[in-house]
PDB file of C-alpha atoms in Angstrom:
ATOM      1  CA  MET Q   1     -40.544 -11.234  26.301  1.00 83.00           C
ATOM      2  CA  GLN Q   2     -38.188  -8.367  25.129  1.00 85.00           C
ATOM      3  CA  CYS Q   3     -34.713  -7.339  25.499  1.00 84.00           C
ATOM      4  CA  LYS Q   4     -34.704  -4.431  28.366  1.00 83.00           C
ATOM      5  CA  TYR Q   5     -32.132  -2.353  26.567  1.00 84.00           C
ATOM      6  CA  CYS Q   6     -32.707  -2.631  22.962  1.00 85.00           C
ATOM      7  CA  GLY Q   7     -36.280  -3.877  22.656  1.00 81.00           C
ATOM      8  CA  LYS Q   8     -35.635  -6.915  20.604  1.00 85.00           C
ATOM      9  CA  THR Q   9     -37.650  -9.942  20.835  1.00 85.00           C
ATOM     10  CA  LEU Q  10     -35.953 -12.997  22.940  1.00 84.00           C
ATOM     11  CA  VAL Q  11     -36.040 -16.271  22.840  1.00 80.00           C
ATOM     12  CA  LYS Q  12     -36.938 -17.728  26.477  1.00 76.00           C
ATOM     13  CA  ASP Q  13     -33.616 -20.063  26.727  1.00 78.00           C
ATOM     14  CA  ALA Q  14     -31.117 -17.908  24.710  1.00 79.00           C
ATOM     15  CA  CYS Q  15     -31.396 -14.695  26.645  1.00 84.00           C
ATOM     16  CA  TYR Q  16     -29.056 -13.098  29.485  1.00 87.00           C
ATOM     17  CA  LYS Q  17     -30.785 -12.429  32.795  1.00 85.00           C
ATOM     18  CA  GLU Q  18     -30.039 -10.198  35.226  1.00 86.00           C
ATOM     19  CA  GLY Q  19     -32.598 -10.301  38.227  1.00 87.00           C
ATOM     20  CA  LYS Q  20     -36.071  -9.755  36.906  1.00 87.00           C
ATOM     21  CA  ASN Q  21     -34.277  -8.213  33.714  1.00 87.00           C
ATOM     22  CA  LYS Q  22     -33.763 -10.162  30.532  1.00 88.00           C
ATOM     23  CA  PHE Q  23     -31.294  -8.987  27.646  1.00 89.00           C
ATOM     24  CA  CYS Q  24     -30.058  -9.903  24.405  1.00 88.00           C
ATOM     25  CA  SER Q  25     -26.525 -10.603  25.910  1.00 86.00           C
ATOM     26  CA  GLU Q  26     -24.103  -9.485  28.822  1.00 87.00           C
ATOM     27  CA  LEU Q  27     -22.835  -6.552  26.853  1.00 89.00           C
ATOM     28  CA  GLU Q  28     -26.644  -5.482  26.763  1.00 87.00           C
ATOM     29  CA  CYS Q  29     -27.123  -5.887  30.306  1.00 89.00           C
ATOM     30  CA  ILE Q  30     -23.710  -3.741  30.864  1.00 90.00           C
ATOM     31  CA  LYS Q  31     -24.843  -1.002  28.514  1.00 89.00           C
ATOM     32  CA  TRP Q  32     -28.201  -0.745  30.136  1.00 89.00           C
ATOM     33  CA  ASN Q  33     -26.711  -0.708  33.717  1.00 90.00           C
ATOM     34  CA  THR Q  34     -24.223   2.122  32.651  1.00 92.00           C
ATOM     35  CA  GLU Q  35     -26.797   4.076  31.106  1.00 92.00           C
ATOM     36  CA  ASN Q  36     -28.899   3.710  34.258  1.00 92.00           C
ATOM     37  CA  LYS Q  37     -26.706   4.547  36.280  1.00 95.00           C
ATOM     38  CA  ALA Q  38     -25.957   7.827  34.406  1.00 95.00           C
ATOM     39  CA  ARG Q  39     -29.389   8.629  34.427  1.00 95.00           C
ATOM     40  CA  GLN Q  40     -29.893   8.152  38.165  1.00 96.00           C
ATOM     41  CA  SER Q  41     -26.895  10.342  38.495  1.00 95.00           C
ATOM     42  CA  LEU Q  42     -28.402  13.126  36.339  1.00 96.00           C
ATOM     43  CA  LEU Q  43     -31.667  13.124  38.164  1.00 96.00           C
ATOM     44  CA  ALA Q  44     -29.612  13.318  41.454  1.00 96.00           C
ATOM     45  CA  TYR Q  45     -27.645  16.346  40.262  1.00 95.00           C
ATOM     46  CA  ILE Q  46     -31.078  18.107  39.214  1.00 95.00           C
ATOM     47  CA  LYS Q  47     -32.759  17.291  42.482  1.00 95.00           C
ATOM     48  CA  GLY Q  48     -29.727  19.113  43.837  1.00 94.00           C
ATOM     49  CA  ILE Q  49     -30.379  21.949  41.854  1.00 92.00           C
ATOM     50  CA  TYR Q  50     -33.811  22.328  43.020  1.00 91.00           C
ATOM     51  CA  GLU Q  51     -33.024  21.779  46.601  1.00 92.00           C
ATOM     52  CA  MET Q  52     -30.313  24.426  46.423  1.00 90.00           C
ATOM     53  CA  GLN Q  53     -33.176  26.952  45.569  1.00 87.00           C
ATOM     54  CA  GLY Q  54     -35.407  25.297  48.535  1.00 89.00           C
ATOM     55  CA  ILE Q  55     -37.944  23.679  46.344  1.00 87.00           C
ATOM     56  CA  ASN Q  56     -38.883  20.262  47.181  1.00 87.00           C
ATOM     57  CA  GLN Q  57     -41.885  19.935  44.754  1.00 90.00           C
ATOM     58  CA  ILE Q  58     -40.145  18.401  41.710  1.00 90.00           C
ATOM     59  CA  ASN Q  59     -42.267  17.806  38.418  1.00 90.00           C
ATOM     60  CA  TRP Q  60     -40.516  14.658  37.713  1.00 93.00           C
ATOM     61  CA  ALA Q  61     -42.681  13.739  34.793  1.00 94.00           C
ATOM     62  CA  MET Q  62     -42.383  16.862  32.896  1.00 92.00           C
ATOM     63  CA  LEU Q  63     -38.386  16.694  33.320  1.00 94.00           C
ATOM     64  CA  THR Q  64     -38.112  13.135  32.419  1.00 95.00           C
ATOM     65  CA  SER Q  65     -40.300  13.659  29.496  1.00 95.00           C
ATOM     66  CA  GLN Q  66     -38.113  16.548  28.606  1.00 94.00           C
ATOM     67  CA  ILE Q  67     -34.613  14.435  29.128  1.00 96.00           C
ATOM     68  CA  LYS Q  68     -36.205  11.660  27.016  1.00 95.00           C
ATOM     69  CA  ASN Q  69     -37.156  14.194  24.357  1.00 95.00           C
ATOM     70  CA  MET Q  70     -33.822  15.520  24.377  1.00 95.00           C
ATOM     71  CA  LEU Q  71     -32.152  12.423  23.747  1.00 95.00           C
ATOM     72  CA  ASP Q  72     -34.487  11.367  20.935  1.00 95.00           C
ATOM     73  CA  VAL Q  73     -34.186  14.359  19.179  1.00 95.00           C
ATOM     74  CA  ASN Q  74     -30.212  14.692  19.705  1.00 94.00           C
ATOM     75  CA  LYS Q  75     -28.733  11.184  19.030  1.00 93.00           C
ATOM     76  CA  ASP Q  76     -25.270  12.275  19.941  1.00 92.00           C
ATOM     77  CA  TRP Q  77     -26.123  13.443  23.345  1.00 94.00           C
ATOM     78  CA  ASN Q  78     -26.467  11.311  26.517  1.00 94.00           C
ATOM     79  CA  TYR Q  79     -27.175  11.759  30.236  1.00 95.00           C
ATOM     80  CA  SER Q  80     -23.505  12.850  31.103  1.00 93.00           C
ATOM     81  CA  THR Q  81     -24.225  15.412  28.086  1.00 94.00           C
ATOM     82  CA  ILE Q  82     -26.944  16.966  29.713  1.00 96.00           C
ATOM     83  CA  LYS Q  83     -25.384  16.657  33.224  1.00 95.00           C
ATOM     84  CA  TYR Q  84     -22.030  18.328  32.319  1.00 93.00           C
ATOM     85  CA  THR Q  85     -23.919  21.124  30.386  1.00 94.00           C
ATOM     86  CA  LEU Q  86     -26.313  21.723  33.513  1.00 95.00           C
ATOM     87  CA  TRP Q  87     -22.866  21.804  35.642  1.00 92.00           C
ATOM     88  CA  TYR Q  88     -21.406  24.308  33.371  1.00 91.00           C
ATOM     89  CA  MET Q  89     -24.510  26.524  33.126  1.00 93.00           C
ATOM     90  CA  CYS Q  90     -24.460  26.713  36.997  1.00 90.00           C
ATOM     91  CA  GLU Q  91     -20.806  26.627  38.298  1.00 89.00           C
ATOM     92  CA  ILE Q  92     -19.161  28.587  35.065  1.00 88.00           C
ATOM     93  CA  ALA Q  93     -21.662  30.709  33.573  1.00 90.00           C
ATOM     94  CA  HIS Q  94     -23.955  31.365  36.665  1.00 89.00           C
ATOM     95  CA  VAL Q  95     -27.008  31.066  34.918  1.00 87.00           C
ATOM     96  CA  ASN Q  96     -30.186  31.295  36.707  1.00 86.00           C
ATOM     97  CA  LEU Q  97     -32.024  28.168  35.923  1.00 85.00           C
ATOM     98  CA  PHE Q  98     -35.104  29.403  37.727  1.00 84.00           C
ATOM     99  CA  SER Q  99     -35.418  32.850  35.543  1.00 77.00           C
ATOM    100  CA  ASP Q 100     -38.263  33.498  33.367  1.00 73.00           C
ATOM    101  CA  LYS Q 101     -36.246  32.419  30.266  1.00 69.00           C
ATOM    102  CA  ALA Q 102     -35.996  28.810  31.684  1.00 63.00           C
ATOM    103  CA  LYS Q 103     -40.076  28.390  31.410  1.00 68.00           C
ATOM    104  CA  GLY Q 104     -40.065  26.540  34.494  1.00 66.00           C
ATOM    105  CA  SER Q 105     -37.622  23.870  33.791  1.00 79.00           C
ATOM    106  CA  VAL Q 106     -34.212  23.683  34.530  1.00 85.00           C
ATOM    107  CA  LEU Q 107     -33.306  21.708  31.135  1.00 90.00           C
ATOM    108  CA  SER Q 108     -34.964  24.290  28.714  1.00 86.00           C
ATOM    109  CA  LEU Q 109     -31.850  26.127  28.327  1.00 88.00           C
ATOM    110  CA  ILE Q 110     -29.753  23.165  27.779  1.00 92.00           C
ATOM    111  CA  PRO Q 111     -29.641  23.514  23.840  1.00 91.00           C
ATOM    112  CA  PHE Q 112     -28.372  27.271  24.170  1.00 90.00           C
ATOM    113  CA  TYR Q 113     -25.487  26.323  26.043  1.00 91.00           C
ATOM    114  CA  LEU Q 114     -24.306  22.915  24.811  1.00 92.00           C
ATOM    115  CA  ASP Q 115     -22.069  24.328  22.306  1.00 91.00           C
ATOM    116  CA  GLU Q 116     -20.727  26.807  24.918  1.00 90.00           C
ATOM    117  CA  ALA Q 117     -19.821  23.955  27.359  1.00 91.00           C
ATOM    118  CA  LYS Q 118     -18.175  21.997  24.948  1.00 89.00           C
ATOM    119  CA  ASP Q 119     -16.131  24.789  24.016  1.00 87.00           C
ATOM    120  CA  TYR Q 120     -15.215  25.295  27.757  1.00 85.00           C
ATOM    121  CA  TYR Q 121     -14.371  21.632  28.095  1.00 82.00           C
ATOM    122  CA  ILE Q 122     -12.018  21.434  24.809  1.00 81.00           C
ATOM    123  CA  HIS Q 123     -10.218  24.805  25.893  1.00 78.00           C
ATOM    124  CA  GLY Q 124      -9.521  23.428  29.200  1.00 76.00           C
ATOM    125  CA  LYS Q 125      -8.354  20.156  27.993  1.00 70.00           C
ATOM    126  CA  SER Q 126      -6.034  21.937  25.123  1.00 69.00           C
ATOM    127  CA  LEU Q 127      -4.574  24.645  28.016  1.00 67.00           C
ATOM    128  CA  VAL Q 128      -3.907  21.435  30.111  1.00 69.00           C
ATOM    129  CA  ASN Q 129      -2.011  19.611  27.131  1.00 67.00           C
ATOM    130  CA  GLN Q 130      -0.085  22.959  26.562  1.00 70.00           C
ATOM    131  CA  GLN Q 131       1.271  23.277  29.893  1.00 69.00           C
ATOM    132  CA  ILE Q 132       2.369  19.675  29.925  1.00 67.00           C
ATOM    133  CA  GLU Q 133       4.255  20.104  26.922  1.00 71.00           C
ATOM    134  CA  ASP Q 134       5.951  23.259  28.086  1.00 67.00           C
ATOM    135  CA  VAL Q 135       7.038  21.440  31.252  1.00 67.00           C
ATOM    136  CA  SER Q 136       7.988  18.492  29.209  1.00 65.00           C
ATOM    137  CA  SER Q 137       9.873  20.403  26.875  1.00 67.00           C
ATOM    138  CA  HIS Q 138      12.062  22.624  29.250  1.00 69.00           C
ATOM    139  CA  THR Q 139      12.912  19.927  31.776  1.00 73.00           C
ATOM    140  CA  ASN Q 140      13.876  16.570  31.983  1.00 70.00           C
ATOM    141  CA  ILE Q 141      10.179  15.491  33.679  1.00 70.00           C
ATOM    142  CA  HIS Q 142       8.168  13.405  31.735  1.00 65.00           C
ATOM    143  CA  VAL Q 143       4.430  13.933  32.354  1.00 63.00           C
ATOM    144  CA  THR Q 144       2.103  11.225  32.124  1.00 66.00           C
ATOM    145  CA  VAL Q 145      -1.689  12.149  32.138  1.00 62.00           C
ATOM    146  CA  GLN Q 146      -4.206   9.783  33.234  1.00 64.00           C
ATOM    147  CA  THR Q 147      -7.915  10.553  32.990  1.00 62.00           C
ATOM    148  CA  HIS Q 148     -10.504   9.396  35.378  1.00 56.00           C
ATOM    149  CA  LYS Q 149     -14.249   9.563  35.457  1.00 59.00           C
ATOM    150  CA  LYS Q 150     -15.393  11.821  38.197  1.00 55.00           C
ATOM    151  CA  GLU Q 151     -18.926  12.493  39.496  1.00 53.00           C
ATOM    152  CA  ILE Q 152     -19.605  16.084  39.745  1.00 49.00           C
ATOM    153  CA  ASP Q 153     -21.211  17.084  43.041  1.00 46.00           C
ATOM    154  CA  LEU Q 154     -23.136  20.091  43.723  1.00 40.00           C
TER     155      LEU Q 154
END
């Protein structure tokens, strides 16, 4: 019997159970659930991209294999990294994900746009911070920024 999240061998009486799944600890269970939600969100986003193009036949085996390979090679990436980069490519850079350059997969161009997407995010964040500083320095208004995770919809 192995932990669903990390793969370590578990002692039967000393494991954390959630449904049919067994984990080393409650924390491992939370990590697995969080990662699973991010994965499902990415797959739903990809499905939406294909549906917008009128494509209903999606090669999920190829796409999920490609995602796994990307995450194995790039240890600092996660499902949200891939989803944000796809969002950037579609909404900001207006990349045709179904062109010949994409080689049959919407994920093929992710490595080429990741840095550009990061720069866009960092620039946008610094621009907002600069505007807040300008408002705060010229007025008696104190601005507090709260960040919330938001799902990206198509």
